[in-house]
Every structure is written in C-alpha cells, then in structure tokens.
Amino acid sequence: MLRLLLIIFFISFSSSYAQESYEVSGKIMNSGAGAVPFVSVYVKDTNISTMANETGNYRLVLRPGKYTLIFRYVGFKRVEKEMELQADLVLDVRLEEDVFQLREVNITASKNDPANRIVKNVIGRRKYLRAVPSYECDVYTKGVQKLLDAPKRILGARVAKTLNLDSNRQGILYLSETKSKLFFRYPDKKEVMEASKVAGDNQGFSFNRALDLQVNFYNNTLHWDALGNQSFVSPVADNAFSYYRFKLLGAFEENGKRIQKIMVIPKSRFSPTFSGLIYVLEDDWRLYGVDLTLTENARINFVDTLHISQHFIDLGNTHWLPSDITIKFRGKVLGFDFAGYYTALYSNYKADPPFPKGFFNDEILHIGADVNKFDDDWWARNRPVPLTQEEENNYATQETVNDNQDDKAYARGLEKESNKFKPLRYVLAGQRFDNVADNSFWYIYPLHKTVFYNTVEGWGFRLRGRYFKRFSPKRSLEAEPNIRYGFASKVLNANAEFTYRIDSLRHTSFTVRGGSDFLDLNNRGTLNLFYNTLTTLFEGKNYLKLYRSKFFSFSAQRELMDGLMITGGAEIAKRFPLQNASSKPIFESTSKNITSNNPQSPGLEAEVFPVNNALSIETKISYTFGQEYTRRPDTKIYEPARYPTIIFNYRKGIPHVFKSAVDYDFISADLYQDKIRAGLWGYSSFYISAGKFLQTKSLYFPDWRHFTGNQTAIYNPLFPNFHFLDYYAFATDDRFLEAHYEHNFSGRFIRKVPLFRKLKLEEIVGGAYLGQPRNTYREAYFGFQRLMFRIDFGLSWTKGQPVNRAFRLFYGF
C-alpha cells in the first residue's frame, strides 16, 4: 500500500511540475522585418540561455514568474524585455542596428587610427585573457549540411534519388544534434556526450563535437584540419599588425560598459587572414564578440567562404567565456553547390569546479551507448534552439525512410537497385554488393587492380574480393579471397586472409592467412602491379621481381593500454625462386631494358635462392606518447598524435622445425611523428629507423631487411617512402640506419607570387638517408602539392654512381 501511495505521489508531483513550466517563444527580426539568425537570448541574472535558429525563431521553457530576457547579437543594439510568465507566451522582438559614436573624427584605417591603440591593448593582455579558469558547462550543438544544387547524374547514378533530394536537387545531407558536458582545466579538456540525434540513423552517433567548436582567438594562429594545411593569423595575435589594418567604426554603451567596434582589414588579399569585425570591451581590453570571415583568397580548401560569429559572457570575477559560436560555410565542388553551419550554445557554467584525481586522461570525448535512445518528445522538451521548418521536414522524411527500410520488401528493393552492376563504376572504383539484413557486404576490386602484365607471369589476372560481416558493434569478420593466374607461367595461385575482430575498443583481432601466391622479393611490397605493368610494356623496365610462396600464417594484435599496441605472429612457408617467362614490351626497342628476375644478378637468369622452407616469428610493440582518443560504444578513434610514436620490432627465423632452413635474429627500433605544426610555416614530419641482424646463420633474400623504394615516375607520396631508391639494391642482412624529414610550407612563399597563388599550391621540401655496410644512399627533393595532386623534383646520391635527377608525380586519393 505504501509503495502504491509513493508512486501516486511522485506521478502527481511530476505532472504538477511539468504543468508549471511554460514556453516563451517568438521571432527575432531587424528593422526591415527580416529574420536575424543565431541571436543569443539570456535570462538576466541566471545561467539560462538559448539561441535563435537559422530563421530567427527562439524558444525558452521557464517556471512561472517575472523575468527579463536579453537579446544580443554583434552589430545590433542589445534589447531587454521584461515579462511575467503565467502561461505560454509569444514574444517577437525587433533588433536595431547599433548607432556608433566616435570620440574623434572618423579617419581611414591608418597608423593613426585609434583602433590600433585598442588592439594593442588587447594584444598586451593576451596571456592573461588566455588563462581562463577551470570550468564545466553544458553544450548543445547542431550541425547542418545541405545541397543547394547538384548534377543530375554521377557515375551513372541519379544524384537526387541517391541522396534523397527534392526535384530541384536540393536538400539536407546531414542533420544532427548533441547535448554534452564540457570540462576544462588548462591544458586538459574533456567532453562527455549525453544525447545524440542523427537524421536518418536512429542507431547512429553524431559526428558533432563541442571540442571542434572551441575557437580561441587569443591564440596567435588558428587551424582547422577540415580546411587544409593552412593556419590563419588571429586579429589579436602578437604579429597582427604585420597582417592587418584596423579601423575604429565607433562605440556603444551596453550594460554600463563601453564597447568598441573595429573593422579588421587584411593588408594583403592573399594572406592567411580574416576580414570582418571585432568588438572590444574598453578598459578590460578583451573581446566582446567577433564576426569574421575567411575566403578562398586565404587559401582555405573544400569551401569557398567560412564565417565565424562568436559571443562572450561575463561569469563574474573578470572571467569571460564563450556563450555561443556559429560557423557557417559555403562552397562548390564538381558541380555540387553546398552550404551549412555548425553551432554551439554554452550554458550552466561552473567556474573552478573540483575535479577528482585522474579525471582528465587521454580520453577527450566519451560517447555512451545510450546517448541515441532519447525520443522526439525528449528532444522537443530539451532542445534549446528550435528547429527550422526545413529541419523538421528533414527529420520527418528521414524517419519515414527508416520505417520503410524496416519493411523487408522495400529494403530488398533498395538493395537490389544499389547492387546493380555498373561497368563504369566497376572500372573506376570497383563494385560493392550489400546485404543489409545480414549486416554484410562484398566488394570486388576494380579492373586496373585485376588485369596485369609482368615478365614472370606474362599477361594475367588477379581476382580479389573483400567480404565484411558485423556481428555486433564490437565484433566483425573480414575475409579477402584471392585468385591469380599468369598465362605465360601457367601457374594458378589461390589464397585467403581472414581477420576476426573481437573487441574494437581494444583493437583486438586475430588474422589467419593461407594458400599460395606470387610475392614481391621486397618484403615491404612497395611496387604497384598496375605501375609495373605500364613501365614494363612501354619502357621495358620490369622492376617487379617475384618468388612463389606456399604459406600459412597466424597473427594477433591488442592494445594493452592507451597508445600501447602489441602485435605478434608466426608463418611457415615453402618458397620457390622464379624466372622470366615472357618479355614482350609494346615497343621492341625497349626490350633491351628487360632484366632477369634476380635483382642481385639482373643480367643472368640465375635463381636468387634455392627452394627452402622457412618458419619465422615476429613481434612488434608500438607506443604513442600522450595518444588522445574518442571512445564510442563500438570503437576507439585515435586523434592525430601530438607526440612521437616509438616502435620496437623483433623477428626470428627458427631452424629445423617443419624442415625450416632459416636461422636468424633481427631487431629494429623506429621513432616518428607526422605533422608537427609550426604555425604559418606549415608542418614537419620525421622518421628514424635503425636495426641489425644479431646473427645470420641461415637466411635468404626475402628475409633481408628491405626498404620502401621507388623507381617509377608515378609514386605513392605516403611518408616515409623513398622517392628514388632502387627497390632491391639496398636490402641488407646486416645493420642499417634510415632517416626521413619532410616539411610542408603550406603556401608560405608561393602565395606571394601573382597568378601562381590562385592555384593554392603548397611548397614541400624533404630529404632521406639510408646507410648500411655495403653502401649509403641520400636524396633531397622539393615539390608542390594541391589536395590530391603532387609533383616533386629531386636528386639522389649513391657512392660510385652518378647523381640521379628525376620528377615524381602523384594524382589520386
């Protein structure tokens, strides 16, 4: 009886509480009755706030009582509205543009402009302004990406149907919201996502991150990976006056404080700078708000314009922190005209909260398994920024699509349409066949990875497929069967690889491989079959040297702790030397360039090693210092490393077991780091590796230490590959030292060259060294890169040989 009474009491109390909350909503307009989007709305003397949506509509849910609402947006007069809330209330608001008054005669931006003094004062206080307190707060984010126009077809597929666009080929591609807790204690940060909603994917997790919307203009430079490799100079950086002119437009009073409005003008159209407005609190000399834009002249990639609007709020005790930020973008690529925005609203700040020991660690974003379980009613009650009509329609449309996909007949129809074989798509990108009901798919590799020519097999084909099946969020199986046949060698090879991932959070997996195959004598497998086909047929340069292996191997890997990974495995193989069976380049004059299949004796058809059995084991331990990551319910996603990675490797040939004829011990250590940022000077990458065979009682050429060489004009620029190194000549069965360094200047110099700067090229310089007892090798190069295109020119030096000069080209993803 007591339990029943308690239940009735709590239900009654909850209903009463719900009924005592009312909604105040409305539309925010300018003096011309146009909507003002993303306006900040505060309840005076509280931590309660919201923000208007893209069409100027706002919404707040409050208990009954008297309130003062504050409406604020940079460029407009602040408005305060008093109200008494006893029922739902519609309160529309008009904002008037600020009327600015200059204390002195307005002059053009120059050395004498009073704005310079103001900006210098802000710069002088930067180190204090960056020293924000420890805090925690609530963050609401929304991300929208939409197509404004698109081609009718691409690769034979109807774009509107594929992307669920309307008849004008317009529509929202991505719509997602999150609610998170954000924690900060310099230099540490952490986000805990509490709720996630993704249009069209009820089981998915949002890609929105409050961390990505943390923009601090008190830093000298700002960088977004999504915009490319360029960093951008803050208008209040230490060296701001080298890049900007400032003009004081006026000042206005707000809440007893005088705020200066300053125009930010880049000195050069093509410098990595912002343009727009900053608002500065007089006497405090801190930013009150920013309204800044980046254009393609600032060398941003993927979008044409990026607009940032940010406001700050006074927390008391001289602490000002962001109240909201909106980042809007627009661009056009390959006929796709797109736009969108990401916005974050901060509320319920708590300054200097106590954090338990160990609270901040390498996990910077935690997404729990239940964050996507909140229904539409919950979001309607807890969403601080109302949806636009277009966004409401998109949620409804995607919900209908989801419901239809639950219908088996409808899902099979979509699947059948998607799985139709399209020759052009297969040639360029391969063909995928989905089985949605089974959570699996097959992928068939494209034509250029199927047909090949080399001097050992002649013309041949390599049929490869990849099968993937997901059993649960953490467990999956991947299989890759492979059939290979050469018409000149008349040898059929078949093998398969199976990888079973049992815990994606700990990157735990087991891999089994078995069968027969023709393998590259360079055990790093650096030469592309397609490129070797071209060089052999057109130049008579048969770079690829092969041997046959009948093998079985087993390996496993697991993350032992954050950033610490261990892998290990064993292989038993019977290995056969091979000889050329065909030498028919297209141009007869190039046949003289054909060499034997023995890289140690290219002029002789001699076997590079005798038939042998080999049993070997290998283990590798890698550790990335300070490796940060995002933890999702189904996996752990590593952030780009801020510190180096070190790898220790040990490989041993075991004699006599299974008639194994190898007996050696090899150790090596690697140290590397990619993209060490240097502000406006771009970024550097380095790689150092050293190793030694401790003993070599018995081993063969495939067991030697090989290196990632390259001799073709088209190459893979993946760092740290060599540009000009012979694929086989520097393999060693002794000790070695390898080093690479590369720097990308991110357009630091070429942006100053007329015409060329419009190409948005990035200058690259680099070099590499390889030393071993028999010889040493050095190379240096410089080049230019633009997205998926890169061209380099370089030189290489080898003792006893003339200097080699050559170009290298890469085009692709």
GROMACS .gro file of C-alpha atoms in nm, residues 507-698:
model
  192
  507HIS     CA    1   4.171  -0.311  -3.125
  508THR     CA    2   4.190  -0.685  -3.055
  509SER     CA    3   4.195  -0.906  -3.363
  510PHE     CA    4   4.320  -1.237  -3.499
  511THR     CA    5   4.430  -1.293  -3.858
  512VAL     CA    6   4.483  -1.619  -4.048
  513ARG     CA    7   4.634  -1.637  -4.398
  514GLY     CA    8   4.694  -1.940  -4.614
  515GLY     CA    9   4.741  -2.062  -4.971
  516SER     CA   10   4.989  -1.982  -5.246
  517ASP     CA   11   5.086  -1.659  -5.417
  518PHE     CA   12   5.350  -1.478  -5.619
  519LEU     CA   13   5.512  -1.230  -5.380
  520ASP     CA   14   5.745  -0.935  -5.419
  521LEU     CA   15   6.105  -1.016  -5.319
  522ASN     CA   16   6.095  -0.684  -5.136
  523ASN     CA   17   5.903  -0.788  -4.825
  524ARG     CA   18   5.776  -0.431  -4.782
  525GLY     CA   19   5.568  -0.490  -5.100
  526THR     CA   20   5.616  -0.139  -5.233
  527LEU     CA   21   5.570  -0.182  -5.611
  528ASN     CA   22   5.220  -0.139  -5.750
  529LEU     CA   23   5.116  -0.408  -6.004
  530PHE     CA   24   4.949  -0.151  -6.228
  531TYR     CA   25   5.252   0.080  -6.240
  532ASN     CA   26   5.481  -0.217  -6.310
  533THR     CA   27   5.253  -0.316  -6.599
  534LEU     CA   28   5.292   0.031  -6.754
  535THR     CA   29   5.669   0.054  -6.712
  536THR     CA   30   5.724  -0.299  -6.845
  537LEU     CA   31   5.502  -0.261  -7.152
  538PHE     CA   32   5.602   0.093  -7.252
  539GLU     CA   33   5.960   0.125  -7.125
  540GLY     CA   34   6.080  -0.235  -7.098
  541LYS     CA   35   6.159  -0.176  -6.731
  542ASN     CA   36   6.040  -0.480  -6.540
  543TYR     CA   37   6.106  -0.351  -6.191
  544LEU     CA   38   5.898  -0.614  -6.012
  545LYS     CA   39   6.086  -0.929  -5.901
  546LEU     CA   40   5.882  -1.220  -5.773
  547TYR     CA   41   5.902  -1.551  -5.593
  548ARG     CA   42   5.635  -1.809  -5.516
  549SER     CA   43   5.528  -1.897  -5.164
  550LYS     CA   44   5.300  -2.167  -5.024
  551PHE     CA   45   5.226  -2.040  -4.678
  552PHE     CA   46   5.021  -2.042  -4.364
  553SER     CA   47   5.039  -1.767  -4.104
  554PHE     CA   48   4.868  -1.656  -3.785
  555SER     CA   49   4.886  -1.319  -3.612
  556ALA     CA   50   4.712  -1.124  -3.338
  557GLN     CA   51   4.710  -0.770  -3.202
  558ARG     CA   52   4.578  -0.594  -2.893
  559GLU     CA   53   4.600  -0.255  -2.729
  560LEU     CA   54   4.745  -0.311  -2.382
  561MET     CA   55   4.681   0.044  -2.262
  562ASP     CA   56   4.610   0.381  -2.420
  563GLY     CA   57   4.862   0.425  -2.701
  564LEU     CA   58   5.043   0.093  -2.636
  565MET     CA   59   4.986  -0.171  -2.904
  566ILE     CA   60   5.137  -0.518  -2.934
  567THR     CA   61   5.122  -0.745  -3.239
  568GLY     CA   62   5.273  -1.085  -3.295
  569GLY     CA   63   5.255  -1.379  -3.529
  570ALA     CA   64   5.417  -1.678  -3.693
  571GLU     CA   65   5.447  -1.804  -4.051
  572ILE     CA   66   5.554  -2.128  -4.215
  573ALA     CA   67   5.624  -2.107  -4.587
  574LYS     CA   68   5.776  -2.307  -4.869
  575ARG     CA   69   5.943  -2.065  -5.108
  576PHE     CA   70   6.032  -2.116  -5.476
  577PRO     CA   71   6.253  -1.898  -5.697
  578LEU     CA   72   6.107  -1.789  -6.031
  579GLN     CA   73   6.241  -1.690  -6.370
  580ASN     CA   74   6.110  -1.477  -6.656
  581ALA     CA   75   5.855  -1.649  -6.878
  582SER     CA   76   5.764  -1.354  -7.104
  583SER     CA   77   5.936  -1.038  -7.230
  584LYS     CA   78   5.721  -0.863  -7.487
  585PRO     CA   79   5.708  -0.487  -7.433
  586ILE     CA   80   5.494  -0.286  -7.676
  587PHE     CA   81   5.797  -0.115  -7.825
  588GLU     CA   82   6.058  -0.363  -7.948
  589SER     CA   83   6.336  -0.110  -7.896
  590THR     CA   84   6.275  -0.119  -7.521
  591SER     CA   85   6.320  -0.498  -7.489
  592LYS     CA   86   6.691  -0.445  -7.424
  593ASN     CA   87   6.595  -0.294  -7.086
  594ILE     CA   88   6.441  -0.621  -6.966
  595THR     CA   89   6.634  -0.774  -6.678
  596SER     CA   90   6.621  -1.116  -6.514
  597ASN     CA   91   6.408  -1.196  -6.212
  598ASN     CA   92   6.718  -1.193  -5.993
  599PRO     CA   93   6.780  -0.841  -5.855
  600GLN     CA   94   7.126  -0.946  -5.733
  601SER     CA   95   7.228  -1.059  -6.084
  602PRO     CA   96   7.000  -0.869  -6.324
  603GLY     CA   97   7.196  -0.981  -6.631
  604LEU     CA   98   7.174  -1.355  -6.552
  605GLU     CA   99   6.875  -1.589  -6.532
  606ALA     CA  100   7.007  -1.736  -6.210
  607GLU     CA  101   6.796  -1.839  -5.913
  608VAL     CA  102   6.802  -1.580  -5.638
  609PHE     CA  103   6.774  -1.852  -5.371
  610PRO     CA  104   6.717  -2.229  -5.356
  611VAL     CA  105   6.383  -2.384  -5.272
  612ASN     CA  106   6.350  -2.368  -4.894
  613ASN     CA  107   6.116  -2.393  -4.600
  614ALA     CA  108   6.103  -2.102  -4.357
  615LEU     CA  109   5.944  -2.080  -4.013
  616SER     CA  110   5.957  -1.734  -3.859
  617ILE     CA  111   5.801  -1.545  -3.572
  618GLU     CA  112   5.769  -1.171  -3.528
  619THR     CA  113   5.651  -0.938  -3.255
  620LYS     CA  114   5.610  -0.561  -3.253
  621ILE     CA  115   5.538  -0.315  -2.974
  622SER     CA  116   5.442   0.044  -3.050
  623TYR     CA  117   5.372   0.330  -2.814
  624THR     CA  118   5.241   0.677  -2.895
  625PHE     CA  119   5.313   0.928  -2.621
  626GLY     CA  120   5.003   1.114  -2.498
  627GLN     CA  121   4.775   0.944  -2.750
  628GLU     CA  122   4.433   1.108  -2.722
  629TYR     CA  123   4.120   0.935  -2.843
  630THR     CA  124   3.743   0.940  -2.876
  631ARG     CA  125   3.563   0.650  -2.712
  632ARG     CA  126   3.244   0.539  -2.883
  633PRO     CA  127   3.035   0.240  -2.776
  634ASP     CA  128   3.168   0.037  -3.068
  635THR     CA  129   3.525   0.157  -3.112
  636LYS     CA  130   3.806   0.384  -3.006
  637ILE     CA  131   3.912   0.653  -3.256
  638TYR     CA  132   4.263   0.793  -3.222
  639GLU     CA  133   4.321   1.166  -3.253
  640PRO     CA  134   4.614   1.289  -3.465
  641ALA     CA  135   4.921   1.230  -3.249
  642ARG     CA  136   5.072   1.536  -3.080
  643TYR     CA  137   5.386   1.348  -2.974
  644PRO     CA  138   5.614   1.086  -3.134
  645THR     CA  139   5.549   0.715  -3.174
  646ILE     CA  140   5.819   0.460  -3.095
  647ILE     CA  141   5.819   0.102  -3.229
  648PHE     CA  142   6.030  -0.198  -3.126
  649ASN     CA  143   6.040  -0.498  -3.358
  650TYR     CA  144   6.187  -0.845  -3.323
  651ARG     CA  145   6.187  -1.116  -3.592
  652LYS     CA  146   6.340  -1.463  -3.570
  653GLY     CA  147   6.392  -1.745  -3.816
  654ILE     CA  148   6.351  -2.080  -3.639
  655PRO     CA  149   6.557  -2.370  -3.784
  656HIS     CA  150   6.470  -2.741  -3.819
  657VAL     CA  151   6.105  -2.719  -3.711
  658PHE     CA  152   5.890  -2.822  -4.012
  659LYS     CA  153   6.222  -2.861  -4.201
  660SER     CA  154   6.280  -2.488  -4.172
  661ALA     CA  155   6.611  -2.380  -4.326
  662VAL     CA  156   6.632  -2.031  -4.175
  663ASP     CA  157   6.815  -1.927  -3.860
  664TYR     CA  158   6.850  -1.556  -3.784
  665ASP     CA  159   6.758  -1.285  -3.531
  666PHE     CA  160   6.664  -0.933  -3.630
  667ILE     CA  161   6.580  -0.629  -3.415
  668SER     CA  162   6.487  -0.272  -3.505
  669ALA     CA  163   6.354   0.047  -3.348
  670ASP     CA  164   6.157   0.327  -3.516
  671LEU     CA  165   6.076   0.679  -3.398
  672TYR     CA  166   5.843   0.901  -3.598
  673GLN     CA  167   5.591   1.181  -3.586
  674ASP     CA  168   5.368   1.322  -3.856
  675LYS     CA  169   5.253   1.682  -3.897
  676ILE     CA  170   5.437   1.875  -3.627
  677ARG     CA  171   5.270   2.212  -3.673
  678ALA     CA  172   5.474   2.532  -3.697
  679GLY     CA  173   5.201   2.794  -3.729
  680LEU     CA  174   5.220   2.988  -4.055
  681TRP     CA  175   5.533   2.795  -4.152
  682GLY     CA  176   5.334   2.476  -4.213
  683TYR     CA  177   5.430   2.145  -4.058
  684SER     CA  178   5.714   1.893  -4.043
  685SER     CA  179   5.730   1.514  -4.033
  686PHE     CA  180   6.024   1.292  -3.940
  687TYR     CA  181   6.105   0.922  -3.927
  688ILE     CA  182   6.415   0.747  -3.793
  689SER     CA  183   6.474   0.372  -3.800
  690ALA     CA  184   6.774   0.162  -3.702
  691GLY     CA  185   6.815  -0.213  -3.692
  692LYS     CA  186   7.054  -0.504  -3.701
  693PHE     CA  187   7.065  -0.877  -3.764
  694LEU     CA  188   7.209  -1.014  -3.442
  695GLN     CA  189   7.303  -1.342  -3.609
  696THR     CA  190   7.263  -1.476  -3.964
  697LYS     CA  191   7.342  -1.845  -3.962
  698SER     CA  192   7.094  -1.902  -4.242
   0.00000   0.00000   0.00000
